[in-house]
Amino acid sequence: MAGFRALAREVRNPRNSTALRRTSLRKCLERFAPYGHRATWHHLCSRAGLAPDDRGPDPARLIIALEELEEARAVWLAYEAEFAERRRREKHDGIRQPSAIDEWHRRTWGGCDIVPCATPLHHPTARLADVLRRMIAAMESGPGDGCPVCSQGPLEWHDDLERYPLSGPVCTGCGVVVPLPVLTPEALSMARRPQFERRYAGV
């Protein structure tokens, strides 16, 4: 099975048909898809000016999408290397119990669903690398009161998400499912409030 870099070379290869280059880009998302496969594809298409269902897109636009994906992957690989080194030091010092950040990282190892989106069509508009930097910074700085990606939209708790996590606070501004460790108890309580109000409105 081809790895990410081999697939990226196929996207860049001008001797390949446009259809094959597009397919290779889609397969890159099986190796690295920060928002999940469908949401990451829609994001890249939106940023590069591609139609998601176009089977014969402009190859130059495929390269634009690939370069954004590669930039984000470089950010994530650097973080994973730093994380692995930190855990080695902690284990050497006798710290075996994983933290909440460690648990988040364990579930995102490999680069899929790092910042999952509740729906494929609602995702941040910023570059993928910038979104990952913001989420990593939030994880390293401790709990906050709002969305670490856009800092704008209010959070709303959902119990009906399509994949892991099956429930959690969703930013109504940028669409990401915010990891619990980056939010204070007060922020989580505020996110759940609309749900409780709807549930007990008729009581």
JSON list of C-alpha atoms in Angstrom, two decimals:
[
{"chain": "A", "resi": 1, "resn": "MET", "atom": "CA", "xyz": [0.00, 0.00, 0.00]},
{"chain": "A", "resi": 2, "resn": "ALA", "atom": "CA", "xyz": [1.46, 3.36, -1.05]},
{"chain": "A", "resi": 3, "resn": "GLY", "atom": "CA", "xyz": [2.35, 5.87, 1.63]},
{"chain": "A", "resi": 4, "resn": "PHE", "atom": "CA", "xyz": [1.55, 9.57, 1.72]},
{"chain": "A", "resi": 5, "resn": "ARG", "atom": "CA", "xyz": [4.74, 10.72, 0.01]},
{"chain": "A", "resi": 6, "resn": "ALA", "atom": "CA", "xyz": [4.43, 8.15, -2.80]},
{"chain": "A", "resi": 7, "resn": "LEU", "atom": "CA", "xyz": [0.86, 9.26, -3.43]},
{"chain": "A", "resi": 8, "resn": "ALA", "atom": "CA", "xyz": [1.93, 12.91, -3.41]},
{"chain": "A", "resi": 9, "resn": "ARG", "atom": "CA", "xyz": [4.45, 12.11, -6.15]},
{"chain": "A", "resi": 10, "resn": "GLU", "atom": "CA", "xyz": [1.64, 10.58, -8.20]},
{"chain": "A", "resi": 11, "resn": "VAL", "atom": "CA", "xyz": [-0.39, 13.78, -7.81]},
{"chain": "A", "resi": 12, "resn": "ARG", "atom": "CA", "xyz": [2.57, 15.81, -9.11]},
{"chain": "A", "resi": 13, "resn": "ASN", "atom": "CA", "xyz": [3.46, 13.45, -11.94]},
{"chain": "A", "resi": 14, "resn": "PRO", "atom": "CA", "xyz": [2.49, 15.21, -15.21]},
{"chain": "A", "resi": 15, "resn": "ARG", "atom": "CA", "xyz": [2.58, 11.91, -17.08]},
{"chain": "A", "resi": 16, "resn": "ASN", "atom": "CA", "xyz": [-0.37, 10.63, -15.07]},
{"chain": "A", "resi": 17, "resn": "SER", "atom": "CA", "xyz": [-3.89, 11.25, -16.24]},
{"chain": "A", "resi": 18, "resn": "THR", "atom": "CA", "xyz": [-5.81, 13.96, -14.43]},
{"chain": "A", "resi": 19, "resn": "ALA", "atom": "CA", "xyz": [-8.20, 11.32, -13.10]},
{"chain": "A", "resi": 20, "resn": "LEU", "atom": "CA", "xyz": [-5.31, 9.34, -11.58]},
{"chain": "A", "resi": 21, "resn": "ARG", "atom": "CA", "xyz": [-3.79, 12.45, -10.05]},
{"chain": "A", "resi": 22, "resn": "ARG", "atom": "CA", "xyz": [-7.13, 13.31, -8.46]},
{"chain": "A", "resi": 23, "resn": "THR", "atom": "CA", "xyz": [-7.53, 9.75, -7.17]},
{"chain": "A", "resi": 24, "resn": "SER", "atom": "CA", "xyz": [-4.03, 9.90, -5.68]},
{"chain": "A", "resi": 25, "resn": "LEU", "atom": "CA", "xyz": [-4.92, 13.11, -3.85]},
{"chain": "A", "resi": 26, "resn": "ARG", "atom": "CA", "xyz": [-8.04, 11.47, -2.44]},
{"chain": "A", "resi": 27, "resn": "LYS", "atom": "CA", "xyz": [-5.92, 8.54, -1.29]},
{"chain": "A", "resi": 28, "resn": "CYS", "atom": "CA", "xyz": [-3.59, 10.96, 0.50]},
{"chain": "A", "resi": 29, "resn": "LEU", "atom": "CA", "xyz": [-6.56, 11.67, 2.77]},
{"chain": "A", "resi": 30, "resn": "GLU", "atom": "CA", "xyz": [-6.61, 8.03, 3.82]},
{"chain": "A", "resi": 31, "resn": "ARG", "atom": "CA", "xyz": [-3.20, 8.73, 5.39]},
{"chain": "A", "resi": 32, "resn": "PHE", "atom": "CA", "xyz": [-3.78, 12.26, 6.67]},
{"chain": "A", "resi": 33, "resn": "ALA", "atom": "CA", "xyz": [-7.16, 13.97, 7.07]},
{"chain": "A", "resi": 34, "resn": "PRO", "atom": "CA", "xyz": [-7.27, 16.42, 10.00]},
{"chain": "A", "resi": 35, "resn": "TYR", "atom": "CA", "xyz": [-11.02, 17.11, 9.71]},
{"chain": "A", "resi": 36, "resn": "GLY", "atom": "CA", "xyz": [-11.94, 13.57, 8.68]},
{"chain": "A", "resi": 37, "resn": "HIS", "atom": "CA", "xyz": [-11.86, 12.37, 5.07]},
{"chain": "A", "resi": 38, "resn": "ARG", "atom": "CA", "xyz": [-14.97, 14.07, 3.67]},
{"chain": "A", "resi": 39, "resn": "ALA", "atom": "CA", "xyz": [-14.59, 17.37, 5.52]},
{"chain": "A", "resi": 40, "resn": "THR", "atom": "CA", "xyz": [-10.88, 17.61, 4.66]},
{"chain": "A", "resi": 41, "resn": "TRP", "atom": "CA", "xyz": [-11.63, 16.93, 0.98]},
{"chain": "A", "resi": 42, "resn": "HIS", "atom": "CA", "xyz": [-14.35, 19.59, 0.92]},
{"chain": "A", "resi": 43, "resn": "HIS", "atom": "CA", "xyz": [-12.02, 22.05, 2.66]},
{"chain": "A", "resi": 44, "resn": "LEU", "atom": "CA", "xyz": [-9.20, 21.48, 0.17]},
{"chain": "A", "resi": 45, "resn": "CYS", "atom": "CA", "xyz": [-11.56, 21.80, -2.77]},
{"chain": "A", "resi": 46, "resn": "SER", "atom": "CA", "xyz": [-12.97, 25.06, -1.40]},
{"chain": "A", "resi": 47, "resn": "ARG", "atom": "CA", "xyz": [-9.52, 26.52, -0.85]},
{"chain": "A", "resi": 48, "resn": "ALA", "atom": "CA", "xyz": [-8.09, 25.40, -4.20]},
{"chain": "A", "resi": 49, "resn": "GLY", "atom": "CA", "xyz": [-11.14, 26.26, -6.32]},
{"chain": "A", "resi": 50, "resn": "LEU", "atom": "CA", "xyz": [-11.99, 22.65, -7.15]},
{"chain": "A", "resi": 51, "resn": "ALA", "atom": "CA", "xyz": [-15.45, 21.18, -7.56]},
{"chain": "A", "resi": 52, "resn": "PRO", "atom": "CA", "xyz": [-15.58, 18.19, -5.15]},
{"chain": "A", "resi": 53, "resn": "ASP", "atom": "CA", "xyz": [-17.20, 15.92, -7.75]},
{"chain": "A", "resi": 54, "resn": "ASP", "atom": "CA", "xyz": [-15.16, 17.07, -10.77]},
{"chain": "A", "resi": 55, "resn": "ARG", "atom": "CA", "xyz": [-13.44, 13.99, -12.24]},
{"chain": "A", "resi": 56, "resn": "GLY", "atom": "CA", "xyz": [-11.23, 16.05, -14.55]},
{"chain": "A", "resi": 57, "resn": "PRO", "atom": "CA", "xyz": [-10.04, 19.03, -12.52]},
{"chain": "A", "resi": 58, "resn": "ASP", "atom": "CA", "xyz": [-7.29, 21.49, -13.39]},
{"chain": "A", "resi": 59, "resn": "PRO", "atom": "CA", "xyz": [-4.02, 19.76, -12.36]},
{"chain": "A", "resi": 60, "resn": "ALA", "atom": "CA", "xyz": [-2.62, 23.06, -11.09]},
{"chain": "A", "resi": 61, "resn": "ARG", "atom": "CA", "xyz": [-5.47, 23.25, -8.59]},
{"chain": "A", "resi": 62, "resn": "LEU", "atom": "CA", "xyz": [-4.76, 19.70, -7.45]},
{"chain": "A", "resi": 63, "resn": "ILE", "atom": "CA", "xyz": [-1.21, 20.81, -6.66]},
{"chain": "A", "resi": 64, "resn": "ILE", "atom": "CA", "xyz": [-2.51, 23.78, -4.66]},
{"chain": "A", "resi": 65, "resn": "ALA", "atom": "CA", "xyz": [-4.66, 21.42, -2.59]},
{"chain": "A", "resi": 66, "resn": "LEU", "atom": "CA", "xyz": [-1.79, 18.97, -2.13]},
{"chain": "A", "resi": 67, "resn": "GLU", "atom": "CA", "xyz": [0.60, 21.70, -0.98]},
{"chain": "A", "resi": 68, "resn": "GLU", "atom": "CA", "xyz": [-1.83, 22.83, 1.70]},
{"chain": "A", "resi": 69, "resn": "LEU", "atom": "CA", "xyz": [-2.24, 19.25, 2.87]},
{"chain": "A", "resi": 70, "resn": "GLU", "atom": "CA", "xyz": [1.54, 18.71, 2.93]},
{"chain": "A", "resi": 71, "resn": "GLU", "atom": "CA", "xyz": [2.07, 21.90, 4.93]},
{"chain": "A", "resi": 72, "resn": "ALA", "atom": "CA", "xyz": [-0.42, 20.74, 7.55]},
{"chain": "A", "resi": 73, "resn": "ARG", "atom": "CA", "xyz": [1.10, 17.27, 7.65]},
{"chain": "A", "resi": 74, "resn": "ALA", "atom": "CA", "xyz": [4.55, 18.77, 8.31]},
{"chain": "A", "resi": 75, "resn": "VAL", "atom": "CA", "xyz": [3.12, 20.68, 11.29]},
{"chain": "A", "resi": 76, "resn": "TRP", "atom": "CA", "xyz": [1.54, 17.51, 12.64]},
{"chain": "A", "resi": 77, "resn": "LEU", "atom": "CA", "xyz": [4.61, 15.31, 12.15]},
{"chain": "A", "resi": 78, "resn": "ALA", "atom": "CA", "xyz": [6.74, 17.86, 14.00]},
{"chain": "A", "resi": 79, "resn": "TYR", "atom": "CA", "xyz": [4.24, 17.85, 16.86]},
{"chain": "A", "resi": 80, "resn": "GLU", "atom": "CA", "xyz": [4.17, 14.04, 16.96]},
{"chain": "A", "resi": 81, "resn": "ALA", "atom": "CA", "xyz": [7.97, 13.95, 17.16]},
{"chain": "A", "resi": 82, "resn": "GLU", "atom": "CA", "xyz": [7.96, 16.45, 20.04]},
{"chain": "A", "resi": 83, "resn": "PHE", "atom": "CA", "xyz": [5.19, 14.53, 21.77]},
{"chain": "A", "resi": 84, "resn": "ALA", "atom": "CA", "xyz": [7.05, 11.22, 21.50]},
{"chain": "A", "resi": 85, "resn": "GLU", "atom": "CA", "xyz": [10.22, 12.79, 22.91]},
{"chain": "A", "resi": 86, "resn": "ARG", "atom": "CA", "xyz": [8.31, 14.31, 25.83]},
{"chain": "A", "resi": 87, "resn": "ARG", "atom": "CA", "xyz": [6.69, 10.97, 26.67]},
{"chain": "A", "resi": 88, "resn": "ARG", "atom": "CA", "xyz": [10.09, 9.26, 26.61]},
{"chain": "A", "resi": 89, "resn": "ARG", "atom": "CA", "xyz": [11.42, 11.80, 29.09]},
{"chain": "A", "resi": 90, "resn": "GLU", "atom": "CA", "xyz": [8.35, 11.46, 31.32]},
{"chain": "A", "resi": 91, "resn": "LYS", "atom": "CA", "xyz": [8.55, 7.66, 31.36]},
{"chain": "A", "resi": 92, "resn": "HIS", "atom": "CA", "xyz": [12.26, 7.89, 32.18]},
{"chain": "A", "resi": 93, "resn": "ASP", "atom": "CA", "xyz": [11.30, 10.11, 35.12]},
{"chain": "A", "resi": 94, "resn": "GLY", "atom": "CA", "xyz": [8.64, 7.63, 36.27]},
{"chain": "A", "resi": 95, "resn": "ILE", "atom": "CA", "xyz": [5.58, 9.50, 34.97]},
{"chain": "A", "resi": 96, "resn": "ARG", "atom": "CA", "xyz": [3.50, 6.67, 33.52]},
{"chain": "A", "resi": 97, "resn": "GLN", "atom": "CA", "xyz": [-0.06, 7.98, 33.89]},
{"chain": "A", "resi": 98, "resn": "PRO", "atom": "CA", "xyz": [-1.17, 9.66, 30.63]},
{"chain": "A", "resi": 99, "resn": "SER", "atom": "CA", "xyz": [-2.73, 13.10, 30.84]},
{"chain": "A", "resi": 100, "resn": "ALA", "atom": "CA", "xyz": [-5.89, 14.29, 29.09]},
{"chain": "A", "resi": 101, "resn": "ILE", "atom": "CA", "xyz": [-3.69, 15.71, 26.32]},
{"chain": "A", "resi": 102, "resn": "ASP", "atom": "CA", "xyz": [-2.01, 12.33, 25.93]},
{"chain": "A", "resi": 103, "resn": "GLU", "atom": "CA", "xyz": [-5.40, 10.68, 25.53]},
{"chain": "A", "resi": 104, "resn": "TRP", "atom": "CA", "xyz": [-6.38, 13.16, 22.81]},
{"chain": "A", "resi": 105, "resn": "HIS", "atom": "CA", "xyz": [-3.12, 12.54, 21.02]},
{"chain": "A", "resi": 106, "resn": "ARG", "atom": "CA", "xyz": [-3.51, 8.75, 21.24]},
{"chain": "A", "resi": 107, "resn": "ARG", "atom": "CA", "xyz": [-6.87, 8.97, 19.47]},
{"chain": "A", "resi": 108, "resn": "THR", "atom": "CA", "xyz": [-5.46, 11.21, 16.73]},
{"chain": "A", "resi": 109, "resn": "TRP", "atom": "CA", "xyz": [-2.20, 9.30, 16.13]},
{"chain": "A", "resi": 110, "resn": "GLY", "atom": "CA", "xyz": [-1.49, 9.13, 12.42]},
{"chain": "A", "resi": 111, "resn": "GLY", "atom": "CA", "xyz": [-3.26, 12.35, 11.55]},
{"chain": "A", "resi": 112, "resn": "CYS", "atom": "CA", "xyz": [-6.93, 11.48, 11.02]},
{"chain": "A", "resi": 113, "resn": "ASP", "atom": "CA", "xyz": [-9.73, 13.33, 12.82]},
{"chain": "A", "resi": 114, "resn": "ILE", "atom": "CA", "xyz": [-7.29, 15.57, 14.67]},
{"chain": "A", "resi": 115, "resn": "VAL", "atom": "CA", "xyz": [-9.87, 18.37, 14.57]},
{"chain": "A", "resi": 116, "resn": "PRO", "atom": "CA", "xyz": [-13.04, 16.52, 13.53]},
{"chain": "A", "resi": 117, "resn": "CYS", "atom": "CA", "xyz": [-15.91, 18.49, 12.04]},
{"chain": "A", "resi": 118, "resn": "ALA", "atom": "CA", "xyz": [-19.51, 17.73, 12.91]},
{"chain": "A", "resi": 119, "resn": "THR", "atom": "CA", "xyz": [-20.55, 17.83, 9.23]},
{"chain": "A", "resi": 120, "resn": "PRO", "atom": "CA", "xyz": [-18.41, 17.60, 6.08]},
{"chain": "A", "resi": 121, "resn": "LEU", "atom": "CA", "xyz": [-19.65, 20.90, 4.66]},
{"chain": "A", "resi": 122, "resn": "HIS", "atom": "CA", "xyz": [-18.99, 23.04, 7.76]},
{"chain": "A", "resi": 123, "resn": "HIS", "atom": "CA", "xyz": [-15.30, 23.45, 8.52]},
{"chain": "A", "resi": 124, "resn": "PRO", "atom": "CA", "xyz": [-12.81, 26.25, 9.29]},
{"chain": "A", "resi": 125, "resn": "THR", "atom": "CA", "xyz": [-11.86, 28.54, 6.43]},
{"chain": "A", "resi": 126, "resn": "ALA", "atom": "CA", "xyz": [-8.26, 29.07, 7.58]},
{"chain": "A", "resi": 127, "resn": "ARG", "atom": "CA", "xyz": [-5.39, 26.99, 6.20]},
{"chain": "A", "resi": 128, "resn": "LEU", "atom": "CA", "xyz": [-5.15, 23.51, 7.68]},
{"chain": "A", "resi": 129, "resn": "ALA", "atom": "CA", "xyz": [-1.67, 24.20, 9.08]},
{"chain": "A", "resi": 130, "resn": "ASP", "atom": "CA", "xyz": [-2.93, 27.29, 10.92]},
{"chain": "A", "resi": 131, "resn": "VAL", "atom": "CA", "xyz": [-5.84, 25.36, 12.43]},
{"chain": "A", "resi": 132, "resn": "LEU", "atom": "CA", "xyz": [-3.52, 22.61, 13.64]},
{"chain": "A", "resi": 133, "resn": "ARG", "atom": "CA", "xyz": [-1.12, 25.14, 15.18]},
{"chain": "A", "resi": 134, "resn": "ARG", "atom": "CA", "xyz": [-4.02, 26.74, 17.06]},
{"chain": "A", "resi": 135, "resn": "MET", "atom": "CA", "xyz": [-5.28, 23.39, 18.36]},
{"chain": "A", "resi": 136, "resn": "ILE", "atom": "CA", "xyz": [-1.80, 22.27, 19.43]},
{"chain": "A", "resi": 137, "resn": "ALA", "atom": "CA", "xyz": [-1.24, 25.60, 21.20]},
{"chain": "A", "resi": 138, "resn": "ALA", "atom": "CA", "xyz": [-4.57, 25.21, 23.00]},
{"chain": "A", "resi": 139, "resn": "MET", "atom": "CA", "xyz": [-3.65, 21.69, 24.12]},
{"chain": "A", "resi": 140, "resn": "GLU", "atom": "CA", "xyz": [-0.32, 22.88, 25.47]},
{"chain": "A", "resi": 141, "resn": "SER", "atom": "CA", "xyz": [-1.64, 26.00, 27.21]},
{"chain": "A", "resi": 142, "resn": "GLY", "atom": "CA", "xyz": [-4.48, 24.46, 29.22]},
{"chain": "A", "resi": 143, "resn": "PRO", "atom": "CA", "xyz": [-8.28, 24.80, 29.29]},
{"chain": "A", "resi": 144, "resn": "GLY", "atom": "CA", "xyz": [-9.98, 27.89, 27.88]},
{"chain": "A", "resi": 145, "resn": "ASP", "atom": "CA", "xyz": [-13.47, 29.30, 27.53]},
{"chain": "A", "resi": 146, "resn": "GLY", "atom": "CA", "xyz": [-14.07, 29.08, 23.78]},
{"chain": "A", "resi": 147, "resn": "CYS", "atom": "CA", "xyz": [-13.21, 27.51, 20.47]},
{"chain": "A", "resi": 148, "resn": "PRO", "atom": "CA", "xyz": [-9.42, 27.38, 20.07]},
{"chain": "A", "resi": 149, "resn": "VAL", "atom": "CA", "xyz": [-9.73, 27.46, 16.28]},
{"chain": "A", "resi": 150, "resn": "CYS", "atom": "CA", "xyz": [-11.88, 30.52, 15.57]},
{"chain": "A", "resi": 151, "resn": "SER", "atom": "CA", "xyz": [-12.48, 32.08, 19.03]},
{"chain": "A", "resi": 152, "resn": "GLN", "atom": "CA", "xyz": [-15.84, 33.31, 17.77]},
{"chain": "A", "resi": 153, "resn": "GLY", "atom": "CA", "xyz": [-18.69, 30.85, 17.55]},
{"chain": "A", "resi": 154, "resn": "PRO", "atom": "CA", "xyz": [-20.56, 29.77, 20.67]},
{"chain": "A", "resi": 155, "resn": "LEU", "atom": "CA", "xyz": [-20.26, 26.10, 21.58]},
{"chain": "A", "resi": 156, "resn": "GLU", "atom": "CA", "xyz": [-23.23, 23.74, 21.51]},
{"chain": "A", "resi": 157, "resn": "TRP", "atom": "CA", "xyz": [-23.26, 20.18, 22.81]},
{"chain": "A", "resi": 158, "resn": "HIS", "atom": "CA", "xyz": [-24.25, 17.44, 20.33]},
{"chain": "A", "resi": 159, "resn": "ASP", "atom": "CA", "xyz": [-25.10, 13.83, 21.16]},
{"chain": "A", "resi": 160, "resn": "ASP", "atom": "CA", "xyz": [-25.64, 12.71, 17.56]},
{"chain": "A", "resi": 161, "resn": "LEU", "atom": "CA", "xyz": [-22.26, 13.06, 15.85]},
{"chain": "A", "resi": 162, "resn": "GLU", "atom": "CA", "xyz": [-21.63, 10.67, 12.95]},
{"chain": "A", "resi": 163, "resn": "ARG", "atom": "CA", "xyz": [-18.31, 9.24, 14.18]},
{"chain": "A", "resi": 164, "resn": "TYR", "atom": "CA", "xyz": [-15.87, 9.50, 17.07]},
{"chain": "A", "resi": 165, "resn": "PRO", "atom": "CA", "xyz": [-16.38, 11.43, 19.18]},
{"chain": "A", "resi": 166, "resn": "LEU", "atom": "CA", "xyz": [-20.07, 10.49, 19.15]},
{"chain": "A", "resi": 167, "resn": "SER", "atom": "CA", "xyz": [-20.85, 13.44, 21.40]},
{"chain": "A", "resi": 168, "resn": "GLY", "atom": "CA", "xyz": [-19.15, 16.68, 22.31]},
{"chain": "A", "resi": 169, "resn": "PRO", "atom": "CA", "xyz": [-19.12, 20.48, 22.08]},
{"chain": "A", "resi": 170, "resn": "VAL", "atom": "CA", "xyz": [-19.38, 21.77, 18.52]},
{"chain": "A", "resi": 171, "resn": "CYS", "atom": "CA", "xyz": [-18.34, 25.29, 17.55]},
{"chain": "A", "resi": 172, "resn": "THR", "atom": "CA", "xyz": [-21.26, 26.86, 15.70]},
{"chain": "A", "resi": 173, "resn": "GLY", "atom": "CA", "xyz": [-18.84, 29.28, 14.05]},
{"chain": "A", "resi": 174, "resn": "CYS", "atom": "CA", "xyz": [-16.32, 26.97, 12.38]},
{"chain": "A", "resi": 175, "resn": "GLY", "atom": "CA", "xyz": [-17.94, 23.55, 12.81]},
{"chain": "A", "resi": 176, "resn": "VAL", "atom": "CA", "xyz": [-15.18, 21.71, 14.70]},
{"chain": "A", "resi": 177, "resn": "VAL", "atom": "CA", "xyz": [-15.81, 19.31, 17.56]},
{"chain": "A", "resi": 178, "resn": "VAL", "atom": "CA", "xyz": [-13.72, 20.88, 20.31]},
{"chain": "A", "resi": 179, "resn": "PRO", "atom": "CA", "xyz": [-11.67, 18.38, 22.40]},
{"chain": "A", "resi": 180, "resn": "LEU", "atom": "CA", "xyz": [-12.81, 18.33, 26.02]},
{"chain": "A", "resi": 181, "resn": "PRO", "atom": "CA", "xyz": [-9.31, 18.90, 27.52]},
{"chain": "A", "resi": 182, "resn": "VAL", "atom": "CA", "xyz": [-9.08, 22.40, 25.99]},
{"chain": "A", "resi": 183, "resn": "LEU", "atom": "CA", "xyz": [-12.28, 23.62, 27.68]},
{"chain": "A", "resi": 184, "resn": "THR", "atom": "CA", "xyz": [-12.95, 24.68, 31.26]},
{"chain": "A", "resi": 185, "resn": "PRO", "atom": "CA", "xyz": [-15.82, 23.09, 33.22]},
{"chain": "A", "resi": 186, "resn": "GLU", "atom": "CA", "xyz": [-17.67, 26.40, 32.88]},
{"chain": "A", "resi": 187, "resn": "ALA", "atom": "CA", "xyz": [-17.33, 26.36, 29.08]},
{"chain": "A", "resi": 188, "resn": "LEU", "atom": "CA", "xyz": [-18.63, 22.78, 28.95]},
{"chain": "A", "resi": 189, "resn": "SER", "atom": "CA", "xyz": [-21.57, 23.72, 31.14]},
{"chain": "A", "resi": 190, "resn": "MET", "atom": "CA", "xyz": [-22.43, 26.62, 28.84]},
{"chain": "A", "resi": 191, "resn": "ALA", "atom": "CA", "xyz": [-22.22, 24.33, 25.81]},
{"chain": "A", "resi": 192, "resn": "ARG", "atom": "CA", "xyz": [-24.70, 21.91, 27.39]},
{"chain": "A", "resi": 193, "resn": "ARG", "atom": "CA", "xyz": [-27.15, 24.62, 28.48]},
{"chain": "A", "resi": 194, "resn": "PRO", "atom": "CA", "xyz": [-29.13, 24.93, 25.18]},
{"chain": "A", "resi": 195, "resn": "GLN", "atom": "CA", "xyz": [-29.60, 21.15, 25.15]},
{"chain": "A", "resi": 196, "resn": "PHE", "atom": "CA", "xyz": [-30.97, 21.17, 28.68]},
{"chain": "A", "resi": 197, "resn": "GLU", "atom": "CA", "xyz": [-33.22, 24.12, 27.91]},
{"chain": "A", "resi": 198, "resn": "ARG", "atom": "CA", "xyz": [-34.73, 22.32, 24.89]},
{"chain": "A", "resi": 199, "resn": "ARG", "atom": "CA", "xyz": [-35.14, 19.10, 26.85]},
{"chain": "A", "resi": 200, "resn": "TYR", "atom": "CA", "xyz": [-37.03, 20.73, 29.72]},
{"chain": "A", "resi": 201, "resn": "ALA", "atom": "CA", "xyz": [-38.84, 23.46, 27.79]},
{"chain": "A", "resi": 202, "resn": "GLY", "atom": "CA", "xyz": [-42.13, 21.56, 27.82]},
{"chain": "A", "resi": 203, "resn": "VAL", "atom": "CA", "xyz": [-41.91, 20.35, 31.41]}
]
